[in-house]
Amino acid sequence: MSEQQRPNILFIMSDDHASHAMSCYGSKVNETPQLDRIANEGIVFDNCFCTNSICSPSRAAILTGKYNHLNGVRTLADRFDGSQMSFPKLLQQDGYQTAIIGKWHLGHGEEADPTGFDYWSVVHDQGEYYNPRFYEQGELKQHEGYATELITDFSIDWLDKRNKEQPFMLMVHHKAPHRPWEPAPKYATLYDDVEIPEPATFYDDYATRSEAAHEALMRIDRDMNDETDLKGSPPPGLSELEQKKWRYQRYMKDYLRCVASVDESVGNLLDYLDEEGIADNTIVVYTSDQGFFLGDHGWYDKRFMYEESLRMPFIVRFPKAITPGIRTDAMALNIDFPATFLDYAGVAIPEEMQGQSLRSIWEGQTPSDWRTAMYYRYWMHLDSSHNVYSHYGIRTERYKLIYYYADALGTSGSKDEKKTPEWELFDLEQDSYELNNVYHDDAYQPIVAELKQQLHELQLAVLDEAV
Ligand SMILES: [Ca+2]
């Protein structure tokens, strides 16, 4: 392929944006007209999953195409070793101009700074919404404005200055809509006069679920910080139920206001591609590092292998190769992204990448031997203020088997208390909201045995070990 023929890659990723807050995924809580442009003009994945539902680990999985036990970033406390193989590096070595603008969240300093990029400007740690600090090629600078808008402006500036003889790969990675959900001033009053519908599982009591679900510290009615998360306390005189409802409205409105800025940003970037006349040969991907609980199960946050947290939005437009309006239930994983980018760029996919190219699925042909099951693992129990127990599991097309393996030891004050390992099994065909753990149900014992075997095989196949 000549340099002009190789596709550009615009890889937009937000942070904690659940697919059920996008209208192209049937959102009941908001509209995302700009994101819908990508969906309508491209392909929508209904079953794209992360391999570990937490920020830095998902980012490391995407850079390397490998599970976290192999790329070294199991938890938020782990720094990314920039000397390892990553897809930006491979593209850069093969003639792409590469850049990342926005959230990095894989550490700062010599060993953890982004590698494989001709240009990088990344927000400090988790990033700030207002007047954020960026490390531009290592130099810390504060900028006046709102994070999502600045990241977009800097991205368009970089595109403007690019070498037009060379293809580009630009990562536009937003801080939004991550906690503490601080909206742009222009959207501060959006949703003021509407009531956001509550999700079906808002009043979940976790009956039949493991201790992990009961002990998690991410309940909207109990675990949010009034000051930083909700920017105020419930008015006096409300019952407990009314306070929970009040907190949900407050949380969701700010979350969705942050999403509105992301949606606008996507529109600006798509317009730019149109104006430049390069939309046809540019792959535009929109995703989020993982899903999020939007009041589902009474929670905010992520980490669990449950659907709302496991599922990533994943929509792609590439007019040259993707027929508009495709919707697929093929199982995609975050570790598949880099192999796909390399495939389209005509760069060899390294053996050590565990993901597979999604190219044939993008082009409307799911291979007959495509995966029908995926392996998941969350490690962060010991470091997490949310007290989500470490677990691994398997999700097939119909079932999900989760093992909370009792690495032990809650965070605050319970470090000497050994937990008991616990299993959960959900029949997603009968129970799409995962309310009914049927692990102990006699009728499901043959399924349990089969899934345990399959889990064991998958775990070995990805070079992880049972606990
Ligand atoms: Ca995240």
Short mmCIF file of C-alpha atoms and ligand atoms in Angstrom, two decimals:
data_model
loop_
_atom_site.label_atom_id
_atom_site.label_comp_id
_atom_site.label_asym_id
_atom_site.label_seq_id
_atom_site.Cartn_x
_atom_site.Cartn_y
_atom_site.Cartn_z
CA MET A 1 0.00 0.00 0.00
CA SER A 2 1.25 3.50 -0.69
CA GLU A 3 1.39 5.85 2.26
CA GLN A 4 -1.71 7.74 1.09
CA GLN A 5 -3.69 4.52 0.78
CA ARG A 6 -3.01 3.25 4.27
CA PRO A 7 -5.89 4.27 6.49
CA ASN A 8 -5.66 6.92 9.15
CA ILE A 9 -6.78 5.80 12.59
CA LEU A 10 -8.69 8.14 14.89
CA PHE A 11 -9.07 6.23 18.14
CA ILE A 12 -11.43 8.06 20.48
CA MET A 13 -11.81 6.63 23.97
CA SER A 14 -13.63 8.05 26.93
CA ASP A 15 -13.41 6.95 30.53
CA ASP A 16 -16.25 5.07 32.25
CA HIS A 17 -18.79 5.75 29.51
CA ALA A 18 -21.30 2.91 29.68
CA SER A 19 -22.94 1.87 26.43
CA HIS A 20 -26.37 2.24 28.01
CA ALA A 21 -25.74 5.99 28.03
CA MET A 22 -25.56 6.14 24.22
CA SER A 23 -28.65 6.35 22.07
CA CYS A 24 -27.16 3.97 19.48
CA TYR A 25 -27.23 1.37 22.27
CA GLY A 26 -30.84 2.11 23.18
CA SER A 27 -30.18 4.49 26.07
CA LYS A 28 -33.25 5.39 28.09
CA VAL A 29 -31.46 8.25 29.80
CA ASN A 30 -29.91 10.45 27.10
CA GLU A 31 -29.33 11.14 23.42
CA THR A 32 -25.91 11.09 21.76
CA PRO A 33 -26.49 12.33 18.21
CA GLN A 34 -22.82 12.70 17.29
CA LEU A 35 -21.85 9.24 18.49
CA ASP A 36 -24.85 7.93 16.60
CA ARG A 37 -23.28 9.30 13.42
CA ILE A 38 -20.46 6.77 13.83
CA ALA A 39 -22.93 3.99 14.58
CA ASN A 40 -25.26 4.81 11.69
CA GLU A 41 -22.41 5.13 9.23
CA GLY A 42 -20.50 2.11 10.50
CA ILE A 43 -20.69 -0.93 12.75
CA VAL A 44 -22.00 -1.36 16.31
CA PHE A 45 -20.69 -4.14 18.56
CA ASP A 46 -23.27 -5.30 21.08
CA ASN A 47 -20.84 -7.63 22.83
CA CYS A 48 -17.52 -5.90 23.22
CA PHE A 49 -16.02 -6.73 26.61
CA CYS A 50 -13.07 -5.60 28.66
CA THR A 51 -10.79 -8.20 30.18
CA ASN A 52 -10.51 -6.31 33.50
CA SER A 53 -13.01 -3.56 34.23
CA ILE A 54 -10.79 -0.83 35.58
CA CYS A 55 -9.01 2.14 34.01
CA SER A 56 -5.24 1.60 33.79
CA PRO A 57 -5.44 -2.17 33.24
CA SER A 58 -7.84 -1.75 30.32
CA ARG A 59 -5.57 0.87 28.77
CA ALA A 60 -2.56 -1.43 29.11
CA ALA A 61 -4.54 -4.29 27.55
CA ILE A 62 -5.45 -2.06 24.61
CA LEU A 63 -1.87 -0.86 24.05
CA THR A 64 -0.38 -4.35 24.12
CA GLY A 65 -3.19 -6.69 23.05
CA LYS A 66 -2.37 -8.75 26.13
CA TYR A 67 -4.02 -9.65 29.41
CA ASN A 68 -2.88 -7.78 32.49
CA HIS A 69 -0.91 -10.66 34.01
CA LEU A 70 1.33 -10.39 30.94
CA ASN A 71 1.52 -6.61 30.44
CA GLY A 72 2.17 -5.95 34.12
CA VAL A 73 -0.74 -3.60 34.86
CA ARG A 74 -3.12 -5.61 37.05
CA THR A 75 -4.29 -2.70 39.22
CA LEU A 76 -4.34 1.09 39.33
CA ALA A 77 -1.16 0.97 41.39
CA ASP A 78 0.90 -0.67 38.62
CA ARG A 79 2.86 1.46 36.20
CA PHE A 80 3.12 0.63 32.54
CA ASP A 81 6.56 -0.49 31.42
CA GLY A 82 6.97 1.61 28.30
CA SER A 83 9.81 -0.51 26.99
CA GLN A 84 7.38 -3.31 26.08
CA MET A 85 5.70 -3.90 22.73
CA SER A 86 2.68 -1.70 22.00
CA PHE A 87 0.65 -1.01 18.89
CA PRO A 88 1.51 2.73 18.70
CA LYS A 89 5.18 1.76 18.68
CA LEU A 90 4.67 -0.74 15.87
CA LEU A 91 2.72 1.77 13.79
CA GLN A 92 5.31 4.47 14.41
CA GLN A 93 8.11 2.14 13.33
CA ASP A 94 6.20 1.39 10.15
CA GLY A 95 5.68 4.94 8.95
CA TYR A 96 2.66 6.19 10.84
CA GLN A 97 2.72 9.50 12.65
CA THR A 98 1.35 8.80 16.08
CA ALA A 99 -0.02 10.91 18.92
CA ILE A 100 -1.95 10.61 22.16
CA ILE A 101 -3.83 13.56 23.58
CA GLY A 102 -5.80 13.36 26.82
CA LYS A 103 -5.90 10.64 29.41
CA TRP A 104 -3.01 8.22 29.81
CA HIS A 105 -3.29 7.09 33.42
CA LEU A 106 -0.43 4.62 33.23
CA GLY A 107 2.00 6.62 35.33
CA HIS A 108 4.32 9.54 34.72
CA GLY A 109 8.08 9.87 34.66
CA GLU A 110 10.79 8.38 32.56
CA GLU A 111 9.78 4.72 32.73
CA ALA A 112 6.02 5.25 32.50
CA ASP A 113 5.70 8.15 30.05
CA PRO A 114 4.03 7.32 26.74
CA THR A 115 6.32 5.61 24.24
CA GLY A 116 5.70 5.06 20.55
CA PHE A 117 4.27 8.53 19.98
CA ASP A 118 5.65 11.34 17.85
CA TYR A 119 3.65 13.70 20.02
CA TRP A 120 2.00 13.28 23.39
CA SER A 121 0.15 15.57 25.72
CA VAL A 122 -1.53 13.72 28.54
CA VAL A 123 -3.45 14.87 31.57
CA HIS A 124 -1.93 14.60 35.01
CA ASP A 125 -2.82 11.24 36.57
CA GLN A 126 -6.65 10.92 36.53
CA GLY A 127 -6.96 14.38 35.02
CA GLU A 128 -8.88 17.44 36.16
CA TYR A 129 -12.06 18.70 34.51
CA TYR A 130 -11.46 22.43 34.99
CA ASN A 131 -8.18 24.11 34.05
CA PRO A 132 -6.43 20.74 33.78
CA ARG A 133 -2.71 20.11 33.86
CA PHE A 134 -1.16 18.31 30.90
CA TYR A 135 2.26 16.75 30.55
CA GLU A 136 3.15 17.89 27.06
CA GLN A 137 6.08 15.72 26.03
CA GLY A 138 6.98 15.53 29.72
CA GLU A 139 6.58 19.20 30.58
CA LEU A 140 3.78 19.98 33.03
CA LYS A 141 1.54 22.86 31.92
CA GLN A 142 -1.83 24.05 33.14
CA HIS A 143 -4.42 25.14 30.59
CA GLU A 144 -7.45 27.29 31.07
CA GLY A 145 -10.71 25.66 30.07
CA TYR A 146 -12.66 22.44 30.25
CA ALA A 147 -10.88 19.10 29.81
CA THR A 148 -13.06 17.58 27.09
CA GLU A 149 -12.98 20.77 25.01
CA LEU A 150 -9.23 21.26 25.44
CA ILE A 151 -8.48 17.66 24.48
CA THR A 152 -10.58 18.13 21.35
CA ASP A 153 -8.95 21.47 20.44
CA PHE A 154 -5.44 20.09 20.96
CA SER A 155 -6.33 17.07 18.83
CA ILE A 156 -7.56 19.21 15.97
CA ASP A 157 -4.45 21.41 16.28
CA TRP A 158 -2.28 18.32 15.97
CA LEU A 159 -4.25 17.07 12.97
CA ASP A 160 -3.84 20.48 11.35
CA LYS A 161 -0.07 20.29 11.72
CA ARG A 162 0.28 16.68 10.61
CA ASN A 163 2.36 15.59 7.67
CA LYS A 164 -0.26 14.95 4.99
CA GLU A 165 2.01 12.58 3.10
CA GLN A 166 1.95 10.12 5.99
CA PRO A 167 -0.97 8.25 7.57
CA PHE A 168 -1.74 9.07 11.20
CA MET A 169 -2.89 7.27 14.32
CA LEU A 170 -4.29 9.70 16.85
CA MET A 171 -5.60 8.65 20.25
CA VAL A 172 -8.08 11.18 21.63
CA HIS A 173 -8.61 9.91 25.14
CA HIS A 174 -11.03 11.80 27.33
CA LYS A 175 -11.08 12.10 31.08
CA ALA A 176 -14.86 12.38 30.95
CA PRO A 177 -17.24 11.04 32.11
CA HIS A 178 -15.10 9.73 34.98
CA ARG A 179 -15.80 10.65 38.59
CA PRO A 180 -16.26 13.34 39.98
CA TRP A 181 -18.54 14.13 37.02
CA GLU A 182 -17.95 17.87 36.67
CA PRO A 183 -19.78 19.22 33.62
CA ALA A 184 -18.75 21.92 31.18
CA PRO A 185 -20.23 25.31 32.10
CA LYS A 186 -22.28 25.26 28.87
CA TYR A 187 -24.04 22.06 29.96
CA ALA A 188 -24.37 22.92 33.65
CA THR A 189 -28.16 23.14 33.50
CA LEU A 190 -28.83 20.44 30.90
CA TYR A 191 -31.44 17.99 32.29
CA ASP A 192 -32.47 20.47 35.02
CA ASP A 193 -36.12 20.09 34.11
CA VAL A 194 -36.25 16.37 33.43
CA GLU A 195 -36.34 13.28 35.61
CA ILE A 196 -33.86 10.58 34.60
CA PRO A 197 -35.56 7.14 34.57
CA GLU A 198 -34.29 4.70 37.19
CA PRO A 199 -32.82 1.42 35.91
CA ALA A 200 -34.70 -1.88 36.33
CA THR A 201 -32.31 -3.12 39.03
CA PHE A 202 -32.08 0.11 41.04
CA TYR A 203 -33.58 -1.56 44.13
CA ASP A 204 -31.59 -4.81 43.88
CA ASP A 205 -31.20 -6.44 47.31
CA TYR A 206 -28.46 -8.89 46.17
CA ALA A 207 -30.45 -11.90 47.37
CA THR A 208 -28.88 -15.09 45.86
CA ARG A 209 -25.64 -13.19 45.10
CA SER A 210 -22.21 -13.76 46.65
CA GLU A 211 -20.85 -11.86 49.62
CA ALA A 212 -18.90 -9.78 47.10
CA ALA A 213 -22.04 -8.07 45.85
CA HIS A 214 -23.22 -7.39 49.40
CA GLU A 215 -19.87 -6.03 50.55
CA ALA A 216 -19.02 -3.78 47.60
CA LEU A 217 -18.77 -0.11 48.56
CA MET A 218 -20.35 1.52 45.54
CA ARG A 219 -23.95 2.05 46.53
CA ILE A 220 -25.59 5.24 45.43
CA ASP A 221 -27.57 5.51 48.66
CA ARG A 222 -24.60 4.98 50.97
CA ASP A 223 -21.16 5.31 49.43
CA MET A 224 -21.14 8.51 47.40
CA ASN A 225 -19.41 11.61 48.65
CA ASP A 226 -22.01 14.38 48.94
CA GLU A 227 -19.49 17.12 48.52
CA THR A 228 -17.31 15.92 45.65
CA ASP A 229 -19.59 13.45 43.87
CA LEU A 230 -22.94 15.13 44.34
CA LYS A 231 -21.92 18.74 44.97
CA GLY A 232 -24.43 19.03 47.78
CA SER A 233 -26.44 17.06 50.30
CA PRO A 234 -30.06 15.96 49.98
CA PRO A 235 -32.53 18.57 51.23
CA PRO A 236 -33.68 18.00 54.82
CA GLY A 237 -36.78 15.99 55.52
CA LEU A 238 -36.36 13.32 52.83
CA SER A 239 -36.93 9.68 53.70
CA GLU A 240 -34.12 7.20 53.02
CA LEU A 241 -35.81 6.15 49.82
CA GLU A 242 -36.26 9.74 48.71
CA GLN A 243 -32.60 10.45 49.46
CA LYS A 244 -31.52 7.52 47.28
CA LYS A 245 -33.67 8.83 44.44
CA TRP A 246 -32.31 12.33 44.93
CA ARG A 247 -28.71 11.09 44.85
CA TYR A 248 -29.37 9.10 41.69
CA GLN A 249 -30.79 12.14 39.88
CA ARG A 250 -27.89 14.29 40.99
CA TYR A 251 -25.28 11.69 39.97
CA MET A 252 -26.83 10.85 36.63
CA LYS A 253 -27.44 14.41 35.52
CA ASP A 254 -23.80 15.37 36.06
CA TYR A 255 -22.62 12.12 34.46
CA LEU A 256 -24.79 12.72 31.41
CA ARG A 257 -23.72 16.37 31.16
CA CYS A 258 -20.13 15.13 30.96
CA VAL A 259 -21.22 12.68 28.25
CA ALA A 260 -22.81 15.57 26.33
CA SER A 261 -19.40 17.22 26.01
CA VAL A 262 -17.85 13.96 24.79
CA ASP A 263 -20.60 13.64 22.21
CA GLU A 264 -20.00 17.20 21.04
CA SER A 265 -16.27 16.51 20.81
CA VAL A 266 -16.89 13.51 18.58
CA GLY A 267 -19.05 15.70 16.32
CA ASN A 268 -16.27 18.27 16.03
CA LEU A 269 -13.73 15.62 15.11
CA LEU A 270 -16.03 14.03 12.51
CA ASP A 271 -16.69 17.48 11.02
CA TYR A 272 -12.97 18.09 10.84
CA LEU A 273 -12.44 14.85 8.89
CA ASP A 274 -15.19 15.90 6.49
CA GLU A 275 -13.70 19.36 5.99
CA GLU A 276 -10.28 17.87 5.36
CA GLY A 277 -11.73 15.42 2.87
CA ILE A 278 -10.20 12.46 4.72
CA ALA A 279 -13.30 10.87 6.25
CA ASP A 280 -13.38 8.11 3.65
CA ASN A 281 -9.92 6.80 4.47
CA THR A 282 -10.02 7.30 8.23
CA ILE A 283 -10.97 4.56 10.68
CA VAL A 284 -12.90 6.22 13.51
CA VAL A 285 -13.28 4.13 16.64
CA TYR A 286 -15.27 5.18 19.69
CA THR A 287 -15.04 3.19 22.88
CA SER A 288 -14.62 3.56 26.61
CA ASP A 289 -12.03 1.82 28.81
CA GLN A 290 -14.90 -0.17 30.36
CA GLY A 291 -18.55 0.08 31.24
CA PHE A 292 -20.14 1.57 34.34
CA PHE A 293 -23.05 1.08 36.68
CA LEU A 294 -25.60 3.82 36.11
CA GLY A 295 -27.67 3.02 39.18
CA ASP A 296 -27.86 -0.60 38.00
CA HIS A 297 -27.90 -2.86 41.08
CA GLY A 298 -28.08 0.34 43.12
CA TRP A 299 -24.45 1.10 42.20
CA TYR A 300 -22.09 3.51 40.53
CA ASP A 301 -18.53 2.45 39.48
CA LYS A 302 -17.40 -0.73 37.68
CA ARG A 303 -14.87 -3.56 38.47
CA PHE A 304 -17.40 -6.41 38.60
CA MET A 305 -17.78 -8.88 35.76
CA TYR A 306 -21.48 -8.02 35.61
CA GLU A 307 -22.76 -6.90 32.22
CA GLU A 308 -23.01 -3.13 32.77
CA SER A 309 -19.39 -2.96 33.83
CA LEU A 310 -17.99 -5.64 31.51
CA ARG A 311 -19.48 -4.27 28.30
CA MET A 312 -17.62 -1.55 26.42
CA PRO A 313 -19.28 0.64 23.83
CA PHE A 314 -17.53 -0.11 20.56
CA ILE A 315 -18.59 1.60 17.35
CA VAL A 316 -16.48 2.02 14.25
CA ARG A 317 -16.77 3.96 11.01
CA PHE A 318 -14.55 3.35 8.02
CA PRO A 319 -16.42 4.19 4.81
CA LYS A 320 -13.82 2.55 2.61
CA ALA A 321 -14.41 -0.92 4.07
CA ILE A 322 -17.38 -0.96 6.46
CA THR A 323 -20.93 -1.04 5.13
CA PRO A 324 -23.07 1.46 7.09
CA GLY A 325 -25.58 0.12 9.58
CA ILE A 326 -24.01 -3.21 10.60
CA ARG A 327 -24.80 -4.46 14.08
CA THR A 328 -23.00 -7.51 15.39
CA ASP A 329 -23.23 -9.72 18.46
CA ALA A 330 -19.81 -11.24 17.77
CA MET A 331 -17.74 -11.21 20.94
CA ALA A 332 -14.97 -8.60 20.75
CA LEU A 333 -12.43 -7.83 23.47
CA ASN A 334 -10.33 -4.78 24.26
CA ILE A 335 -7.22 -6.86 23.50
CA ASP A 336 -8.49 -7.22 19.90
CA PHE A 337 -8.17 -3.51 19.10
CA PRO A 338 -4.41 -3.36 18.43
CA ALA A 339 -4.36 -6.43 16.18
CA THR A 340 -7.17 -4.85 14.17
CA PHE A 341 -5.35 -1.54 13.77
CA LEU A 342 -2.15 -3.31 12.69
CA ASP A 343 -4.08 -5.47 10.24
CA TYR A 344 -5.55 -2.43 8.48
CA ALA A 345 -2.19 -0.66 8.52
CA GLY A 346 -0.54 -3.64 6.85
CA VAL A 347 1.79 -4.18 9.82
CA ALA A 348 2.57 -7.71 11.04
CA ILE A 349 0.67 -8.69 14.20
CA PRO A 350 3.16 -9.95 16.81
CA GLU A 351 2.70 -13.52 18.02
CA GLU A 352 2.59 -12.36 21.62
CA MET A 353 -0.60 -10.34 21.06
CA GLN A 354 -3.47 -12.37 22.51
CA GLY A 355 -6.26 -10.51 20.76
CA GLN A 356 -7.37 -11.15 17.22
CA SER A 357 -8.03 -8.81 14.33
CA LEU A 358 -11.70 -7.84 14.03
CA ARG A 359 -11.27 -6.93 10.40
CA SER A 360 -13.49 -9.62 8.92
CA ILE A 361 -16.26 -8.79 11.41
CA TRP A 362 -16.01 -5.09 10.58
CA GLU A 363 -16.39 -6.08 6.95
CA GLY A 364 -19.52 -8.13 7.62
CA GLN A 365 -18.11 -11.67 7.79
CA THR A 366 -17.74 -13.22 11.22
CA PRO A 367 -15.35 -16.20 10.90
CA SER A 368 -17.10 -19.51 11.66
CA ASP A 369 -14.53 -20.31 14.34
CA TRP A 370 -14.76 -16.93 16.09
CA ARG A 371 -14.62 -17.02 19.91
CA THR A 372 -17.80 -17.83 21.79
CA ALA A 373 -16.36 -17.38 25.27
CA MET A 374 -14.06 -14.93 27.04
CA TYR A 375 -11.90 -14.88 30.14
CA TYR A 376 -12.03 -12.04 32.65
CA ARG A 377 -10.00 -11.21 35.73
CA TYR A 378 -10.15 -8.40 38.28
CA TRP A 379 -7.29 -8.24 40.80
CA MET A 380 -7.75 -5.10 42.74
CA HIS A 381 -9.43 -6.11 45.97
CA LEU A 382 -6.53 -5.21 48.21
CA ASP A 383 -5.96 -1.74 46.80
CA SER A 384 -9.52 -0.71 46.27
CA SER A 385 -11.60 1.63 48.31
CA HIS A 386 -14.66 0.02 46.69
CA ASN A 387 -13.95 -3.36 48.30
CA VAL A 388 -14.81 -5.37 45.20
CA TYR A 389 -13.42 -8.86 45.78
CA SER A 390 -10.92 -10.18 43.28
CA HIS A 391 -12.48 -12.56 40.83
CA TYR A 392 -12.11 -14.32 37.53
CA GLY A 393 -14.65 -15.91 35.30
CA ILE A 394 -15.93 -16.90 31.92
CA ARG A 395 -18.68 -15.39 29.82
CA THR A 396 -20.10 -17.47 27.02
CA GLU A 397 -22.92 -16.47 24.70
CA ARG A 398 -25.48 -17.69 27.21
CA TYR A 399 -23.81 -18.08 30.62
CA LYS A 400 -21.51 -16.32 33.00
CA LEU A 401 -19.57 -18.15 35.70
CA ILE A 402 -17.70 -16.00 38.23
CA TYR A 403 -15.26 -17.16 40.90
CA TYR A 404 -14.48 -14.86 43.84
CA TYR A 405 -11.32 -16.63 44.85
CA ALA A 406 -10.79 -15.09 48.26
CA ASP A 407 -7.34 -13.62 47.82
CA ALA A 408 -8.57 -12.51 51.18
CA LEU A 409 -8.72 -9.55 52.96
CA GLY A 410 -10.82 -6.54 52.57
CA THR A 411 -9.28 -3.13 52.66
CA SER A 412 -10.12 -1.00 55.66
CA GLY A 413 -9.60 -2.89 58.86
CA SER A 414 -10.53 -6.39 57.77
CA LYS A 415 -7.14 -7.54 56.57
CA ASP A 416 -6.94 -10.52 58.89
CA GLU A 417 -10.27 -11.92 57.90
CA LYS A 418 -10.01 -14.71 55.34
CA LYS A 419 -13.00 -14.83 53.04
CA THR A 420 -14.54 -17.99 51.71
CA PRO A 421 -14.30 -18.54 47.97
CA GLU A 422 -17.65 -18.19 46.24
CA TRP A 423 -19.10 -18.88 42.82
CA GLU A 424 -21.88 -17.26 40.85
CA LEU A 425 -23.59 -18.55 37.73
CA PHE A 426 -26.01 -16.54 35.63
CA ASP A 427 -28.15 -17.78 32.78
CA LEU A 428 -28.18 -14.62 30.69
CA GLU A 429 -30.91 -15.93 28.43
CA GLN A 430 -33.29 -16.26 31.39
CA ASP A 431 -31.85 -13.52 33.53
CA SER A 432 -30.26 -10.71 31.54
CA TYR A 433 -30.01 -8.50 34.65
CA GLU A 434 -28.03 -11.11 36.61
CA LEU A 435 -30.30 -11.07 39.61
CA ASN A 436 -30.55 -14.81 40.07
CA ASN A 437 -27.38 -16.73 40.90
CA VAL A 438 -28.17 -20.33 39.91
CA TYR A 439 -24.79 -21.80 40.87
CA HIS A 440 -26.35 -23.97 43.57
CA ASP A 441 -29.38 -24.95 41.52
CA ASP A 442 -29.48 -28.71 40.82
CA ALA A 443 -30.70 -28.25 37.29
CA TYR A 444 -27.59 -26.24 36.40
CA GLN A 445 -24.97 -28.66 37.75
CA PRO A 446 -24.06 -30.10 34.33
CA ILE A 447 -23.60 -26.54 33.05
CA VAL A 448 -21.46 -25.67 36.08
CA ALA A 449 -19.18 -28.63 35.42
CA GLU A 450 -18.85 -27.79 31.74
CA LEU A 451 -18.17 -24.11 32.37
CA LYS A 452 -15.56 -24.84 35.03
CA GLN A 453 -13.70 -27.00 32.55
CA GLN A 454 -13.98 -24.32 29.88
CA LEU A 455 -12.85 -21.63 32.32
CA HIS A 456 -9.83 -23.72 33.25
CA GLU A 457 -8.92 -24.20 29.58
CA LEU A 458 -9.33 -20.53 28.74
CA GLN A 459 -7.26 -19.51 31.74
CA LEU A 460 -4.43 -21.76 30.58
CA ALA A 461 -4.81 -20.59 27.00
CA VAL A 462 -4.22 -16.97 28.03
CA LEU A 463 -1.29 -18.08 30.22
CA ASP A 464 -2.92 -17.20 33.52
CA GLU A 465 -3.02 -19.48 36.55
CA ALA A 466 -5.81 -20.68 38.79
CA VAL A 467 -5.85 -19.45 42.36
CA CA B 1 -12.30 3.96 33.46
#
